[in-house]
Amino acid sequence: MKKLRERIVSATAIALLLSVAAGPATPSLAQDAAGVPAPLSRSIVDKRPVLHADGIKFGAYDPHGDFTSQQGVATEHLFLPWEDVDLETLEAADAYAQARGRNLLISVEPWSWDVDWRLTSDELRRKVLRGDYDVNMRAIARAITKLKSPVIVRWGQEMEDQDSRFSWAGWNPRDYVTAYRRMMDIVRAEAPGVEVMWSPKGLDGLDAYYPGDDYVDLVGLSVFGLEPYDTLAYGGPRDFRQALTDGYRRVSGYGKPIWVAELGYEGTDAYMRPWIDTVTLKHSDFPKLEEVVYFNDRDVHAWPFNLGRPNWRVIKGDETN
């Protein structure tokens, strides 16, 4: 088995994150030669959300540093594979967050970001359940104990999505729950002060993957708004409230604080403006919603309908990976 190795996959200028999360998606008819979706006509050059003083908290996955100097950012989101990673980079992320008074949300992805090293879904499932990767999770948890920032660990996100690109998604629910509990037991044994986030995509069927109240401090959802997709899939544009409603309804009964752990939107000015203005508002429909965390980068994978890899980054015109 390949173990955690002493090398850095990729580091940003702000020493926050290993930023390239997978191999490039196959270009579609809607993409140019570089794999970039055809741009939508718009005049907004900075689409970052409005932060409302009396609203919910805001965080960001920000490998490009667009939120480096912004006040009011509560959380830095990091994505961490549990193979091929130099865990000392977490100390740099911790120092960055500490200097800005931010928490750390660490999404541990149970695979390698090197596609040539990835196991099949069944191979990964068997090895995780057998305990082959306990050492990887234990190393991450022990590294977290050295950090000074408050930490939330999110493991194996969007597990209920049967069409997901993630190797752990779509497992038999019993196997996923067993694996999740195994990993969280390790985290809590090694780093007892850490909170843990269970983070489905928000789809029908997620209940079967719920690991139980004792294994969930927070629930995270994924909410993305892409105007061309909305038009093709729903017959017209959706705003943040509409995009969140179904997922929120499915998880609100657990009684846990709810976050949007991954948020992004892209479209024309008329499409984006409601998202910009409302994602950090307190919504009466979502009383348990505590924070939204923006995904400030291009998507790693192509979307359906040949829509390519949407660019969620808040700054228009800057190149992204």
Coordinates of C-alpha atoms in Angstrom, one line a residue:
M1 CA 0.0 0.0 0.0
K2 CA 1.2 3.5 -0.8
K3 CA 1.7 5.5 2.4
L4 CA 1.8 9.3 3.0
R5 CA 5.0 10.4 1.3
E6 CA 7.3 13.3 2.0
R7 CA 6.5 15.5 -0.9
I8 CA 4.4 18.5 -1.6
V9 CA 1.8 18.0 -4.3
S10 CA 1.2 21.7 -4.9
A11 CA 1.4 24.8 -2.7
T12 CA -0.3 28.2 -3.3
A13 CA 1.4 31.5 -3.0
I14 CA -0.3 31.9 0.4
A15 CA 0.9 28.5 1.6
L16 CA -2.7 27.4 2.2
L17 CA -3.5 24.4 0.1
L18 CA -2.5 21.7 -2.2
S19 CA -4.5 23.2 -5.0
V20 CA -4.6 20.8 -8.0
A21 CA -7.2 18.3 -7.0
A22 CA -7.3 15.9 -10.0
G23 CA -6.3 15.4 -13.6
P24 CA -7.9 17.7 -16.2
A25 CA -11.4 16.9 -17.4
T26 CA -11.9 15.7 -20.9
P27 CA -12.7 18.8 -23.1
S28 CA -16.2 19.0 -24.2
L29 CA -17.9 20.8 -27.1
A30 CA -18.5 23.7 -24.9
Q31 CA -14.8 24.0 -24.0
D32 CA -11.9 25.6 -25.7
A33 CA -8.5 23.8 -26.3
A34 CA -7.5 24.6 -22.7
G35 CA -10.6 22.9 -21.3
V36 CA -12.2 26.2 -20.2
P37 CA -16.0 26.6 -20.5
A38 CA -17.2 29.2 -23.0
P39 CA -17.6 32.4 -21.0
L40 CA -21.0 33.9 -20.2
S41 CA -21.5 37.5 -21.2
R42 CA -21.4 39.6 -18.0
S43 CA -20.0 42.8 -16.7
I44 CA -19.5 41.9 -13.0
V45 CA -15.8 41.5 -12.5
D46 CA -15.9 40.5 -8.8
K47 CA -18.7 38.3 -7.8
R48 CA -17.7 37.7 -4.2
P49 CA -20.7 37.4 -1.8
V50 CA -21.9 40.5 0.1
L51 CA -21.2 39.8 3.8
H52 CA -24.1 41.0 5.9
A53 CA -23.3 42.2 9.5
D54 CA -26.3 40.4 10.9
G55 CA -26.1 37.4 8.6
I56 CA -24.6 34.0 8.8
K57 CA -20.8 33.3 8.8
F58 CA -18.7 33.1 5.6
G59 CA -15.7 31.0 4.7
A60 CA -13.8 30.2 1.6
Y61 CA -11.6 27.6 -0.2
D62 CA -9.2 30.2 -1.6
P63 CA -6.1 28.8 -3.3
H64 CA -5.7 32.0 -5.3
G65 CA -5.7 34.3 -2.2
D66 CA -8.6 36.5 -3.4
F67 CA -9.9 36.6 0.2
T68 CA -6.5 37.1 1.8
S69 CA -7.2 40.6 3.0
Q70 CA -10.9 40.5 3.4
Q71 CA -12.4 41.0 6.8
G72 CA -15.2 38.9 8.1
V73 CA -14.0 35.5 6.7
A74 CA -14.5 33.0 9.4
T75 CA -13.1 29.8 7.9
E76 CA -10.3 28.7 5.6
H77 CA -11.3 25.5 3.7
L78 CA -8.5 23.0 2.8
F79 CA -8.8 19.9 0.7
L80 CA -6.3 17.2 1.6
P81 CA -5.8 13.8 0.0
W82 CA -4.6 11.1 2.4
E83 CA -1.8 10.0 0.1
D84 CA 1.0 11.8 -1.5
V85 CA 1.0 14.8 0.8
D86 CA 3.5 16.6 3.0
L87 CA 1.5 17.1 6.2
E88 CA 3.8 19.9 7.3
T89 CA 1.9 22.1 4.9
L90 CA -0.9 22.1 7.4
E91 CA 1.3 24.2 9.8
A92 CA 1.6 26.9 7.1
A93 CA -2.2 26.9 6.6
D94 CA -2.6 27.1 10.4
A95 CA -0.3 30.1 10.6
Y96 CA -2.2 31.8 7.8
A97 CA -5.5 31.2 9.5
Q98 CA -4.2 32.2 12.9
A99 CA -3.0 35.5 11.5
R100 CA -6.5 36.3 10.3
G101 CA -8.5 34.9 13.1
R102 CA -10.0 32.1 11.0
N103 CA -10.9 28.5 11.6
L104 CA -9.8 25.6 9.5
L105 CA -12.2 23.2 7.7
I106 CA -10.1 20.3 6.4
S107 CA -11.8 18.0 3.8
V108 CA -9.9 14.8 3.9
E109 CA -10.4 13.0 0.5
P110 CA -9.6 9.2 0.8
W111 CA -7.6 8.8 -2.4
S112 CA -4.6 10.1 -4.2
W113 CA -4.8 13.2 -6.4
D114 CA -2.6 11.4 -8.8
V115 CA -5.0 9.6 -11.1
D116 CA -2.4 7.0 -11.9
W117 CA -2.3 5.8 -8.3
R118 CA -6.0 5.7 -7.6
L119 CA -7.7 2.5 -6.6
T120 CA -11.0 1.4 -8.0
S121 CA -14.0 2.1 -5.9
D122 CA -14.2 -1.6 -4.7
E123 CA -10.5 -1.8 -4.0
L124 CA -10.6 1.4 -1.9
R125 CA -13.7 0.2 0.0
R126 CA -12.1 -3.1 0.8
K127 CA -8.8 -1.6 2.0
V128 CA -10.5 1.1 4.1
L129 CA -12.8 -1.5 5.8
R130 CA -9.9 -3.8 6.4
G131 CA -7.9 -1.0 8.1
D132 CA -5.2 -0.6 5.6
Y133 CA -5.6 3.2 5.6
D134 CA -5.9 3.7 9.4
V135 CA -2.3 4.7 9.4
N136 CA -3.0 7.5 6.9
M137 CA -5.9 8.9 8.9
R138 CA -4.0 8.6 12.1
A139 CA -1.1 10.6 10.6
I140 CA -3.5 13.4 9.6
A141 CA -5.1 13.4 13.0
R142 CA -1.8 13.6 14.8
A143 CA -0.7 16.5 12.5
I144 CA -3.9 18.3 13.4
T145 CA -3.1 18.1 17.1
K146 CA -0.1 20.4 16.4
L147 CA -2.4 23.2 15.0
K148 CA -3.5 26.2 17.0
S149 CA -6.6 27.0 14.9
P150 CA -10.0 25.4 15.7
V151 CA -10.4 22.6 13.3
I152 CA -13.3 20.8 11.6
V153 CA -12.6 17.5 9.8
R154 CA -14.8 16.6 6.8
W155 CA -14.2 13.1 5.4
G156 CA -15.5 11.5 2.2
Q157 CA -18.0 14.1 1.1
E158 CA -20.9 13.7 -1.3
M159 CA -21.1 10.0 -0.6
E160 CA -24.7 9.5 -1.7
D161 CA -24.2 10.7 -5.2
Q162 CA -24.4 7.6 -7.4
D163 CA -23.0 9.4 -10.4
S164 CA -20.1 11.1 -8.5
R165 CA -16.5 11.1 -9.7
F166 CA -15.4 10.3 -6.1
S167 CA -14.2 6.7 -5.6
W168 CA -16.0 6.5 -2.2
A169 CA -19.3 7.8 -3.5
G170 CA -22.1 5.3 -4.1
W171 CA -20.8 2.6 -1.8
N172 CA -23.3 0.4 -0.1
P173 CA -24.6 2.7 2.7
R174 CA -23.6 0.2 5.5
D175 CA -20.0 0.1 4.2
Y176 CA -19.8 3.8 4.0
V177 CA -21.1 4.3 7.5
T178 CA -18.7 1.7 8.8
A179 CA -15.8 3.4 7.1
Y180 CA -16.8 6.9 8.2
R181 CA -17.2 5.8 11.8
R182 CA -13.8 4.1 11.7
M183 CA -12.1 7.3 10.5
M184 CA -13.9 9.5 13.0
D185 CA -13.0 7.2 15.8
I186 CA -9.4 7.6 14.8
V187 CA -9.8 11.4 14.6
R188 CA -11.4 11.6 18.0
A189 CA -8.9 9.3 19.7
E190 CA -5.9 11.3 18.3
A191 CA -7.4 14.8 18.2
P192 CA -10.2 14.9 20.8
G193 CA -10.9 18.6 20.5
V194 CA -11.7 18.5 16.8
E195 CA -15.3 18.8 15.4
V196 CA -16.4 16.4 12.6
M197 CA -18.6 17.2 9.7
W198 CA -20.7 14.7 7.8
S199 CA -21.2 16.2 4.3
P200 CA -23.6 14.7 1.8
K201 CA -24.3 16.5 -1.5
G202 CA -27.9 16.9 -0.5
L203 CA -29.6 14.3 -2.7
D204 CA -32.4 12.0 -2.1
G205 CA -31.2 8.9 -0.4
L206 CA -28.7 10.6 1.9
D207 CA -30.5 9.3 5.0
A208 CA -29.1 5.8 4.4
Y209 CA -25.6 7.2 4.8
Y210 CA -26.1 9.1 8.1
P211 CA -23.6 7.7 10.6
G212 CA -25.6 8.6 13.7
D213 CA -25.7 11.6 16.0
D214 CA -22.6 10.6 18.0
Y215 CA -20.5 10.8 14.8
V216 CA -21.8 14.2 13.5
D217 CA -21.1 17.6 15.0
L218 CA -22.0 19.5 11.8
V219 CA -23.7 18.7 8.6
G220 CA -22.3 20.1 5.3
L221 CA -24.0 20.4 2.0
S222 CA -22.8 21.3 -1.5
V223 CA -24.7 24.1 -3.4
F224 CA -23.7 25.3 -6.8
G225 CA -25.6 27.5 -9.3
L226 CA -24.7 27.4 -13.0
E227 CA -27.1 29.3 -15.2
P228 CA -26.8 27.1 -18.3
Y229 CA -27.3 24.0 -16.2
D230 CA -30.3 25.4 -14.5
T231 CA -31.9 26.2 -17.8
L232 CA -31.3 22.7 -19.2
A233 CA -32.1 20.8 -16.0
Y234 CA -34.8 22.9 -14.4
G235 CA -36.2 25.0 -17.2
G236 CA -34.9 28.3 -15.8
P237 CA -32.6 30.0 -13.4
R238 CA -32.6 29.1 -9.6
D239 CA -31.5 31.3 -6.8
F240 CA -29.6 30.3 -3.7
R241 CA -32.8 29.6 -1.7
Q242 CA -34.2 27.4 -4.4
A243 CA -30.9 25.5 -4.8
L244 CA -30.5 24.9 -1.1
T245 CA -34.1 24.0 -0.2
D246 CA -34.3 20.3 -1.0
G247 CA -30.9 19.4 0.6
Y248 CA -31.6 21.5 3.7
R249 CA -35.0 19.8 4.1
R250 CA -33.4 16.4 3.9
V251 CA -30.9 17.1 6.7
S252 CA -32.7 19.5 9.0
G253 CA -34.3 16.7 11.0
Y254 CA -31.0 15.6 12.4
G255 CA -31.0 18.7 14.6
K256 CA -27.4 19.5 13.8
P257 CA -25.9 22.9 12.7
I258 CA -25.9 23.0 8.9
W259 CA -23.2 24.6 6.7
V260 CA -23.0 24.9 2.9
A261 CA -19.5 23.4 2.8
E262 CA -19.1 24.1 -0.9
L263 CA -20.7 27.0 -2.6
G264 CA -20.3 28.5 -6.1
Y265 CA -22.3 30.3 -8.8
E266 CA -21.7 31.5 -12.3
G267 CA -23.8 33.1 -15.0
T268 CA -25.0 36.4 -16.3
D269 CA -25.2 39.5 -14.1
A270 CA -29.0 39.0 -13.7
Y271 CA -28.4 35.4 -12.6
M272 CA -25.5 36.1 -10.2
R273 CA -26.8 39.2 -8.5
P274 CA -29.4 37.4 -6.3
W275 CA -26.7 34.9 -5.2
I276 CA -24.2 37.6 -4.4
D277 CA -26.7 39.5 -2.3
T278 CA -28.4 36.7 -0.4
V279 CA -26.0 33.7 0.3
T280 CA -24.9 35.2 3.7
L281 CA -28.3 36.5 4.7
K282 CA -30.2 34.8 7.5
H283 CA -33.1 33.0 5.8
S284 CA -36.2 32.2 7.8
D285 CA -36.5 29.0 5.7
F286 CA -33.1 27.8 7.0
P287 CA -32.9 28.5 10.7
K288 CA -30.1 25.9 11.3
L289 CA -27.9 27.3 8.5
E290 CA -24.8 28.7 10.2
E291 CA -22.1 29.3 7.5
V292 CA -21.5 29.1 3.8
V293 CA -18.0 28.4 2.4
Y294 CA -17.2 29.5 -1.1
F295 CA -15.3 27.3 -3.5
N296 CA -13.0 29.9 -5.2
D297 CA -11.6 28.0 -8.1
R298 CA -12.5 26.3 -11.3
D299 CA -14.4 23.1 -10.9
V300 CA -12.1 20.0 -11.2
H301 CA -14.6 18.0 -13.3
A302 CA -16.8 18.7 -16.3
W303 CA -20.5 19.3 -15.7
P304 CA -23.3 17.5 -17.6
F305 CA -24.7 18.7 -20.9
N306 CA -21.2 19.4 -22.3
L307 CA -20.9 22.5 -20.0
G308 CA -17.3 21.9 -19.3
R309 CA -15.6 23.0 -16.0
P310 CA -17.3 26.0 -14.6
N311 CA -15.2 28.8 -13.2
W312 CA -16.5 29.6 -9.7
R313 CA -13.6 32.0 -9.0
V314 CA -14.9 35.4 -7.8
I315 CA -12.4 37.4 -9.9
K316 CA -13.3 37.6 -13.6
G317 CA -10.7 37.1 -16.2
D318 CA -7.9 35.6 -14.0
E319 CA -6.6 32.2 -15.2
T320 CA -7.3 29.2 -13.0
N321 CA -6.0 25.7 -13.0

